[in-house]
Short mmCIF file of C-alpha atoms and ligand atoms in Angstrom, two decimals:
data_model
loop_
_atom_site.label_atom_id
_atom_site.label_comp_id
_atom_site.label_asym_id
_atom_site.label_seq_id
_atom_site.Cartn_x
_atom_site.Cartn_y
_atom_site.Cartn_z
CA MET A 134 69.96 87.84 113.35
CA SER A 135 70.31 84.09 113.55
CA ALA A 136 71.89 81.88 110.96
CA VAL A 137 69.67 79.54 108.94
CA ALA A 138 69.96 75.96 110.02
CA ASP A 139 71.78 73.51 107.63
CA GLN A 140 73.18 76.38 105.74
CA PRO A 141 76.11 75.62 103.37
CA PRO A 142 79.49 76.97 104.11
CA PHE A 143 80.11 80.55 104.11
CA LEU A 144 80.49 81.99 100.54
CA PRO A 145 83.30 84.61 100.42
CA TRP A 146 83.01 87.56 97.99
CA ASN A 147 85.99 86.36 96.41
CA ARG A 148 88.19 83.32 96.23
CA PRO A 149 91.16 82.45 93.86
CA SER A 150 91.45 79.69 91.42
CA ILE A 151 94.74 77.99 91.56
CA GLY A 152 95.38 74.83 89.50
CA PRO A 153 98.04 72.08 89.22
CA GLU A 154 99.80 74.09 86.48
CA GLU A 155 100.68 76.82 88.97
CA GLU A 156 101.61 74.38 91.72
CA GLN A 157 103.96 72.35 89.38
CA GLU A 158 105.62 75.52 88.11
CA VAL A 159 106.15 76.89 91.74
CA LEU A 160 107.64 73.38 92.63
CA GLU A 161 110.07 73.50 89.66
CA THR A 162 110.99 77.02 90.52
CA LEU A 163 111.65 76.05 94.20
CA ARG A 164 113.84 73.14 92.94
CA SER A 165 115.57 75.25 90.26
CA GLY A 166 117.93 76.95 92.66
CA TRP A 167 116.81 80.50 91.48
CA LEU A 168 114.04 82.00 93.59
CA THR A 169 114.21 85.76 92.99
CA ALA A 170 113.48 87.87 89.84
CA GLY A 171 115.09 85.85 86.92
CA PRO A 172 113.83 83.77 84.01
CA LYS A 173 110.43 83.14 85.15
CA ALA A 174 109.71 86.92 85.86
CA ALA A 175 111.20 87.73 82.43
CA ARG A 176 108.88 85.17 80.92
CA PHE A 177 105.85 86.64 82.65
CA GLU A 178 106.92 90.17 81.37
CA GLN A 179 107.10 88.88 77.85
CA VAL A 180 103.80 87.07 78.23
CA VAL A 181 101.98 90.36 79.32
CA ARG A 182 103.88 92.64 76.89
CA ASP A 183 102.91 90.46 73.86
CA ASP A 184 99.35 89.93 75.06
CA LEU A 185 98.82 93.80 75.44
CA GLY A 186 100.85 94.71 72.41
CA VAL A 187 102.77 97.23 74.37
CA GLU A 188 106.44 98.08 74.06
CA ASP A 189 107.66 96.71 77.54
CA ALA A 190 106.51 95.35 80.79
CA PHE A 191 108.07 95.09 84.23
CA ALA A 192 106.93 92.54 86.77
CA VAL A 193 106.85 94.12 90.39
CA SER A 194 105.89 93.04 93.89
CA SER A 195 102.59 94.90 93.80
CA CYS A 196 100.39 97.15 91.90
CA THR A 197 101.08 99.83 94.49
CA ALA A 198 104.80 99.47 93.57
CA ALA A 199 103.93 99.73 89.92
CA LEU A 200 102.02 102.91 90.68
CA HIS A 201 104.86 104.29 92.63
CA LEU A 202 107.26 103.48 89.83
CA ALA A 203 105.00 104.78 87.10
CA LEU A 204 104.95 108.26 88.87
CA LEU A 205 108.66 108.38 89.41
CA ALA A 206 109.48 107.24 85.90
CA GLY A 207 107.03 109.88 84.56
CA GLY A 208 109.05 112.60 86.54
CA ILE A 209 105.80 113.31 88.82
CA GLY A 210 107.15 115.20 91.87
CA PRO A 211 106.59 118.20 94.07
CA GLY A 212 104.52 120.92 92.54
CA ALA A 213 102.78 118.52 90.08
CA GLU A 214 99.03 117.60 90.20
CA VAL A 215 97.74 114.26 89.13
CA ILE A 216 93.97 113.99 88.50
CA THR A 217 92.35 110.87 89.81
CA PRO A 218 89.14 109.55 90.86
CA SER A 219 88.16 109.31 94.63
CA PHE A 220 86.08 106.31 93.86
CA THR A 221 89.00 104.06 93.90
CA PHE A 222 91.42 102.16 96.14
CA CYS A 223 93.77 104.47 98.08
CA ALA A 224 96.89 103.11 96.36
CA ALA A 225 96.94 105.52 93.46
CA PRO A 226 96.32 108.79 95.49
CA ASN A 227 98.65 107.47 98.29
CA THR A 228 101.53 107.18 95.74
CA VAL A 229 100.84 110.57 94.37
CA LEU A 230 101.35 111.87 97.76
CA GLN A 231 104.42 109.71 98.43
CA VAL A 232 106.24 111.31 95.37
CA GLY A 233 105.31 114.70 96.76
CA ALA A 234 102.82 115.63 94.24
CA ASP A 235 99.11 116.55 94.80
CA PRO A 236 96.24 114.32 93.89
CA VAL A 237 93.30 116.14 92.48
CA PHE A 238 89.92 114.28 92.64
CA ALA A 239 87.53 114.49 89.84
CA ASP A 240 83.97 113.03 90.01
CA ILE A 241 82.77 109.97 88.26
CA ASP A 242 80.21 109.10 85.64
CA PRO A 243 77.01 107.93 87.30
CA THR A 244 76.52 104.98 84.97
CA SER A 245 80.01 103.53 84.58
CA LEU A 246 81.23 104.81 87.87
CA ASN A 247 84.56 105.56 85.90
CA LEU A 248 86.40 108.93 85.96
CA ASP A 249 84.23 111.50 84.05
CA PRO A 250 86.09 112.97 81.16
CA ALA A 251 84.32 116.32 81.27
CA ARG A 252 84.92 116.64 85.12
CA THR A 253 88.61 115.67 84.47
CA ALA A 254 88.85 118.41 81.82
CA GLU A 255 87.56 120.91 84.19
CA ALA A 256 90.10 119.91 86.87
CA ILE A 257 93.19 120.53 84.57
CA THR A 258 95.44 123.43 85.73
CA GLY A 259 98.79 124.79 84.72
CA ARG A 260 100.31 122.29 87.41
CA THR A 261 98.63 119.13 86.04
CA ARG A 262 101.11 116.59 84.73
CA ALA A 263 99.12 113.39 84.49
CA ILE A 264 95.50 111.89 84.46
CA MET A 265 95.23 108.52 86.40
CA VAL A 266 92.15 106.70 85.14
CA MET A 267 90.94 103.55 86.84
CA HIS A 268 88.69 100.92 85.03
CA TYR A 269 86.06 100.49 87.74
CA GLY A 270 85.26 96.94 88.33
CA GLY A 271 86.72 95.83 84.89
CA GLN A 272 84.74 98.34 82.55
CA PRO A 273 87.25 100.25 80.71
CA ALA A 274 87.16 103.93 81.00
CA ASP A 275 86.55 106.01 77.76
CA LEU A 276 90.24 105.71 76.86
CA ALA A 277 90.07 107.37 73.43
CA THR A 278 88.62 110.52 75.04
CA PHE A 279 91.27 110.39 77.82
CA ARG A 280 94.03 109.89 75.39
CA LYS A 281 92.98 112.87 73.43
CA LEU A 282 92.57 114.98 76.61
CA ALA A 283 95.97 114.02 77.77
CA ASP A 284 97.55 114.67 74.34
CA ASP A 285 95.84 117.98 73.98
CA HIS A 286 97.14 119.21 77.39
CA GLY A 287 100.62 117.53 77.15
CA LEU A 288 99.87 115.32 79.97
CA LEU A 289 100.85 111.75 80.80
CA LEU A 290 97.90 109.20 80.88
CA PHE A 291 98.29 106.40 83.36
CA GLU A 292 95.84 103.54 83.54
CA ASP A 293 95.09 101.94 86.91
CA ALA A 294 94.20 98.59 85.34
CA ALA A 295 94.12 96.73 88.59
CA HIS A 296 90.45 95.56 87.81
CA ALA A 297 90.79 95.27 84.00
CA LEU A 298 93.27 92.66 82.94
CA TYR A 299 91.18 91.35 80.08
CA ALA A 300 88.71 94.02 79.05
CA ARG A 301 88.22 96.08 75.74
CA ARG A 302 86.43 99.12 74.74
CA ASP A 303 85.75 99.48 70.93
CA GLY A 304 88.15 96.62 70.47
CA VAL A 305 91.15 98.25 72.27
CA ARG A 306 92.46 96.50 75.39
CA ALA A 307 92.54 98.21 78.60
CA GLY A 308 96.01 98.77 79.72
CA SER A 309 97.45 99.35 76.09
CA VAL A 310 96.60 102.96 75.77
CA GLY A 311 98.02 104.89 78.56
CA ASP A 312 101.75 105.91 78.59
CA LEU A 313 102.01 103.35 81.49
CA ALA A 314 99.40 100.95 82.79
CA VAL A 315 99.45 99.10 86.12
CA PHE A 316 98.01 95.66 86.96
CA SER A 317 97.35 93.97 90.28
CA PHE A 318 97.71 90.22 91.17
CA TYR A 319 96.78 90.73 94.71
CA ALA A 320 94.88 87.80 96.33
CA ASN A 321 91.30 89.04 95.38
CA LYS A 322 92.14 90.14 92.01
CA VAL A 323 91.07 88.68 88.46
CA VAL A 324 94.21 86.56 88.44
CA THR A 325 96.55 86.32 91.38
CA THR A 326 99.95 85.68 92.61
CA GLY A 327 99.12 86.27 96.20
CA GLU A 328 100.90 89.70 95.89
CA GLY A 329 102.29 91.10 92.74
CA GLY A 330 101.79 93.59 90.03
CA MET A 331 102.81 94.60 86.35
CA LEU A 332 103.88 97.82 84.86
CA ALA A 333 103.55 98.04 81.07
CA GLY A 334 103.57 100.58 78.35
CA ARG A 335 106.05 102.94 76.71
CA GLY A 336 109.56 101.39 76.38
CA ASP A 337 111.44 104.45 77.64
CA LEU A 338 109.17 104.80 80.77
CA VAL A 339 109.22 101.05 81.62
CA GLN A 340 113.04 101.09 81.17
CA ARG A 341 113.33 103.83 83.61
CA ALA A 342 110.85 102.25 86.07
CA ARG A 343 112.87 98.83 85.84
CA LEU A 344 116.06 100.74 86.84
CA LEU A 345 114.28 102.52 89.72
CA GLY A 346 112.56 99.24 90.82
CA ARG A 347 115.80 97.35 91.16
CA HIS A 348 117.75 99.88 93.43
CA GLY A 349 118.91 101.97 90.58
CA ILE A 350 121.28 99.32 89.42
CA ASP A 351 122.08 98.99 85.82
CA SER A 352 121.68 95.26 85.38
CA SER A 353 119.63 92.57 87.17
CA VAL A 354 121.28 89.81 89.41
CA TRP A 355 119.99 87.23 86.99
CA GLN A 356 121.83 89.00 84.01
CA ARG A 357 125.12 89.26 86.15
CA HIS A 358 124.75 85.69 87.40
CA GLY A 359 127.30 83.42 85.62
CA THR A 360 128.74 86.01 83.48
CA ARG A 361 130.46 88.45 85.76
CA SER A 362 130.71 89.07 89.55
CA THR A 363 127.16 89.61 90.92
CA ALA A 364 128.84 92.54 92.97
CA ALA A 365 130.10 94.27 89.67
CA TYR A 366 127.22 96.81 89.23
CA GLU A 367 126.72 100.52 89.15
CA VAL A 368 124.10 102.55 90.95
CA THR A 369 123.11 105.32 88.44
CA VAL A 370 120.09 106.70 90.64
CA PRO A 371 118.91 105.91 94.08
CA GLY A 372 116.11 103.45 93.59
CA LEU A 373 113.83 101.11 95.37
CA LYS A 374 113.37 97.25 95.55
CA TYR A 375 110.07 96.40 93.79
CA THR A 376 111.03 93.28 91.70
CA MET A 377 108.80 90.22 91.45
CA PRO A 378 110.42 87.01 92.50
CA ASP A 379 110.41 83.95 90.29
CA ILE A 380 108.29 81.93 92.72
CA THR A 381 105.53 84.58 92.25
CA ALA A 382 106.02 84.75 88.50
CA ALA A 383 105.68 80.98 88.22
CA VAL A 384 102.14 81.46 89.46
CA GLY A 385 101.52 84.57 87.30
CA ILE A 386 102.43 82.96 84.04
CA HIS A 387 99.72 80.31 84.34
CA GLN A 388 97.04 82.62 85.92
CA TRP A 389 97.54 85.16 82.91
CA ALA A 390 96.95 82.36 80.45
CA LYS A 391 93.73 81.56 82.17
CA LEU A 392 92.40 85.15 81.75
CA PRO A 393 90.02 84.37 78.75
CA ALA A 394 88.37 81.27 80.62
CA PHE A 395 88.21 83.18 83.91
CA THR A 396 86.62 86.12 82.17
CA GLU A 397 84.10 83.99 80.41
CA ALA A 398 83.30 82.29 83.76
CA ARG A 399 82.70 85.66 85.27
CA ALA A 400 80.52 86.89 82.43
CA ARG A 401 78.27 83.77 82.91
CA ILE A 402 77.78 84.66 86.55
CA ALA A 403 77.10 88.42 85.61
CA ALA A 404 74.75 87.24 82.99
CA ALA A 405 72.77 85.16 85.58
CA TYR A 406 72.64 88.09 88.09
CA ASP A 407 71.51 90.50 85.15
CA GLN A 408 68.65 88.09 84.35
CA GLU A 409 67.47 87.03 87.84
CA LEU A 410 67.96 90.25 89.84
CA ALA A 411 66.50 92.64 87.18
CA GLY A 412 63.34 94.49 88.68
CA LEU A 413 64.06 93.83 92.56
CA PRO A 414 62.88 96.93 94.26
CA GLY A 415 65.63 99.58 94.96
CA LEU A 416 68.28 97.54 93.28
CA HIS A 417 70.40 99.04 90.38
CA LEU A 418 72.30 96.50 88.31
CA PRO A 419 75.74 97.44 86.69
CA VAL A 420 75.44 98.85 83.19
CA VAL A 421 77.83 97.71 80.43
CA GLU A 422 78.43 100.57 78.01
CA ALA A 423 78.24 100.22 74.31
CA GLY A 424 81.39 98.73 72.81
CA VAL A 425 82.59 97.39 76.05
CA GLU A 426 83.87 93.89 76.57
CA HIS A 427 83.76 93.85 80.49
CA GLY A 428 86.37 92.21 82.47
CA ARG A 429 83.81 91.51 85.29
CA PHE A 430 86.23 91.81 88.22
CA LEU A 431 83.30 93.08 90.20
CA TYR A 432 79.62 92.77 90.02
CA PRO A 433 78.72 96.14 91.57
CA VAL A 434 75.01 96.83 92.55
CA LEU A 435 73.71 100.10 93.92
CA ILE A 436 70.89 99.76 96.65
CA ASP A 437 68.59 102.79 97.21
CA PRO A 438 68.23 103.32 100.99
CA THR A 439 64.76 103.34 102.38
CA SER A 440 63.46 103.95 105.95
CA ASP A 441 63.81 100.31 106.91
CA ARG A 442 66.81 99.27 104.77
CA SER A 443 70.29 100.51 103.95
CA ARG A 444 73.10 99.06 101.86
CA ASP A 445 74.79 98.11 105.12
CA SER A 446 71.72 96.29 106.43
CA VAL A 447 71.46 94.27 103.19
CA ALA A 448 75.09 93.33 103.44
CA GLU A 449 74.57 92.24 107.04
CA ALA A 450 71.39 90.17 106.22
CA LEU A 451 73.37 88.48 103.37
CA ARG A 452 76.25 87.70 105.63
CA GLU A 453 74.51 86.75 108.91
CA VAL A 454 71.33 85.08 107.66
CA HIS A 455 72.36 83.55 104.35
CA GLY A 456 76.16 83.00 104.85
CA VAL A 457 76.95 85.16 101.69
CA GLY A 458 79.96 87.62 101.71
CA THR A 459 79.88 90.79 99.91
CA SER A 460 82.36 93.84 99.64
CA MET A 461 82.21 97.55 99.02
CA HIS A 462 84.21 99.31 96.37
CA PHE A 463 85.13 101.84 97.54
CA GLN A 464 85.17 104.23 100.52
CA PRO A 465 85.67 107.57 98.63
CA VAL A 466 89.39 108.47 99.21
CA HIS A 467 88.62 112.22 99.70
CA ARG A 468 86.76 111.15 102.90
CA LEU A 469 89.47 109.30 104.41
CA ALA A 470 91.39 110.77 107.31
CA ALA A 471 94.56 111.49 105.32
CA TYR A 472 92.68 113.26 102.64
CA ARG A 473 89.90 115.12 104.46
CA HIS A 474 91.80 118.39 104.63
CA ILE A 475 91.54 118.73 100.78
CA GLY A 476 87.95 119.38 101.51
CA CYS A 477 86.42 118.51 98.08
CA HIS A 478 82.83 117.65 97.38
CA LEU A 479 82.11 115.01 94.71
CA PRO A 480 78.34 114.50 94.70
CA VAL A 481 78.20 111.43 92.24
CA THR A 482 80.97 109.66 93.91
CA GLU A 483 79.41 110.19 97.42
CA HIS A 484 76.04 109.12 96.07
CA ALA A 485 77.48 105.80 94.72
CA ALA A 486 79.76 105.14 97.57
CA ALA A 487 76.74 105.23 99.96
CA ARG A 488 74.89 102.50 97.97
CA GLN A 489 77.39 100.23 96.33
CA LEU A 490 77.65 96.51 97.14
CA SER A 491 79.94 94.05 95.28
CA LEU A 492 78.30 90.55 94.89
CA PRO A 493 80.48 87.37 94.70
CA CYS A 494 81.51 87.04 91.02
CA TYR A 495 84.40 84.71 90.33
CA PRO A 496 85.19 81.67 88.45
CA ALA A 497 85.40 79.35 91.70
CA MET A 498 81.71 79.76 92.16
CA THR A 499 79.36 77.04 91.09
CA ASP A 500 75.73 76.80 91.99
CA ASP A 501 76.55 79.45 94.58
CA VAL A 502 75.31 82.05 92.14
CA ARG A 503 71.75 80.64 92.65
CA ARG A 504 72.31 80.83 96.45
CA VAL A 505 73.34 84.60 96.18
CA ILE A 506 70.21 85.27 93.74
CA GLY A 507 67.80 83.60 96.21
CA ALA A 508 69.33 85.32 99.20
CA LEU A 509 68.85 88.69 97.36
CA HIS A 510 65.36 87.94 96.54
CA THR A 511 64.52 87.18 100.24
CA VAL A 512 66.23 90.15 101.54
CA LEU A 513 65.03 92.83 98.91
CA SER A 514 61.56 91.61 98.05
C1 LIG B 773 92.07 100.03 91.66
C2 LIG B 773 93.14 99.57 92.46
N1 LIG B 773 94.34 100.02 92.23
C3 LIG B 773 95.46 99.65 92.85
C4 LIG B 773 95.29 98.53 93.94
C5 LIG B 773 96.59 98.07 94.74
O1 LIG B 773 96.85 96.77 94.24
P1 LIG B 773 97.98 96.03 95.12
O2 LIG B 773 97.34 95.40 96.32
O3 LIG B 773 98.53 94.95 94.29
O4 LIG B 773 99.16 96.80 95.47
C6 LIG B 773 94.01 97.96 94.15
C7 LIG B 773 93.95 96.96 95.12
O5 LIG B 773 92.98 96.50 95.64
C8 LIG B 773 92.89 98.57 93.43
O6 LIG B 773 91.77 97.92 93.64
#
């Protein structure tokens, strides 16, 4: 396929929005003499804790680090099972395996593409210790049902809220219900620090994660700095190094403050897609469930394959002919090489994964939304 002449520059499926506030705060941090986890990381934690209304928050180097710490803090280890969707990024199942436990994949709901509570209940065994929900694309999972399910069976509830930093279901904020919730500030996420993550939730668990995430040392370098020798510490448990540097937190503080505005901008783009793409043949638009205030990290469509069209051929035409980038969320984890031996079959996950395409949907888009709509009309009509 050849590119159209005079085409505007390639439109990536995602691009961060960084403003002068972030730049200024980073500059101040660089000049402050304190670069690693310190006052800015502590401020970022306080901002997130207060905004979510949870007991505590710990700023870390990635969402994957937060997942690892959540499992360790929850005492998940060999012999334990953690129920998780397969229609997710590999980070959560990978960390389950890393702590020596077994991921158990349950199927998703065909409408929300979130973990299905009924399939989750069926997957509970005597070895289950936790349920890990993931808020697909920014639509909160049915947290009230999952909370009850976890409580009824004495399980921990973890929220992988990497996609849902500013989303609610029935007025309840995603990330505020689980025993622990994790957030991602990876480069393509709702808000970004390049790399970074946050762990939030129950005070006792976050405190344990904080200890484990700074080598098992009983105080931070910032706390010891200026008050006692930085070498005067005790290691009470062999931990890891997962702290967020202040340079990163300087970006995060301002990005988090922009969540309402960013989400509004994403919602406007989603509304334009909802209106202008409705009725295109073989195209299924995302459904927002009743009571949901969607975070709109993704605008995930499903494309029915036909004899002369597949999801992959649509993605290729958008990219090669129209210069529009898309992404796919996700390859089902149970089909990846490290997981195939589990040998499970998840019909709803597999159906969705063969059809799903994520359209560009982010605040830095301007008139680009019209370009995406026009391209899809050309490709699908
Ligand atoms: C659902 C989900 N969980 C976790 C992660 C891992 O995030 P990070 O890259 O911050 O470790 C991602 C990243 O893409 C994700 O999509």
